[in-house]
Steps between C-alpha positions, in 0.01 A plus 500: 500500500780728520703556195780721369487543097635755275614729786154474683398359827165316418258434787244262370143385604373205345288177552656160466344171625197692640735706715552870479866604514624859601835633529720740710868604579633690775808631654468390868836430655662602173442867478308682777508886547315797643410830322586561124355526153356159376435457130356226300453509118244237409209381279187411704299187476197499242207347673309561817510252795877462543687806554863643456664672813833667595517541873725538794457298813619489866603176665372639840158618388313246697701569843352825583276794409750786453608524148814694592633215698340191326468627143230499243375333179545777236308414180702723224209365282274222451295470165138383564353493160150456656545876597550599125765474250688835561506466873771387743471502884749598767451434876695469827405248767663454847421321836408166348250333735169597668596872501622515135524865371475587115502822298201343308608448158579805277427465130686681223372537160731539204378453157668201331672363804334162412705484168884490454767569755463759777715626783364452854687657798499590859705767684528380873632757748476528884202732445301363219437255195440650166372286215564564134408344164697595195674783692163665595429535881166356603502478886689610805430306818616593854327187681669181569857611458765222554832581634644139466677315228255324258500266183354533154266263347355466136189264482217370318220445739176318550159660647379381830162420347540246216165639335742798406689266253183451284637775245882389532670376168766257545789499431579865588831669582645790692822601321770711677774675307682630810513583851707792640561628842655852560636620817590843619860550641 
């Protein structure tokens, strides 16, 4: 389900032997950092149901409620085609468990984001998260700011409700050209 071909990372979603396969890659224990500018150039999946995502995750998120100490899940983008073809979502979650907090999905609309390659980015500072698509700033968020090192994930996800897969077309693929992280000196 994970393939590198023609210089692209391809994260597939497909059905084989009546099972749905999805894919993900991450940098946990290989590359973990805090703050910086995180950028991914990618082509999103084609169908609804499954969704492509580029996100940052804390290894400590379920251990406490203070995001400064225990980190946050920072969804740089998620592409839920059920919301529309030209929409991607951004979110921040922290305090996994009974008191989980969230910024409640922010949707960005950009004509044509469903076709071809686009650049998705996050600037993470000690004060805020700023979300970008193709260089355009969409959201600034000051809630749930993590002050610990975290790792990156690229994934093709499945919905929690299987009826959301009724319009999915398999196989599908999320293609990544590159991921870059920039740090201030």
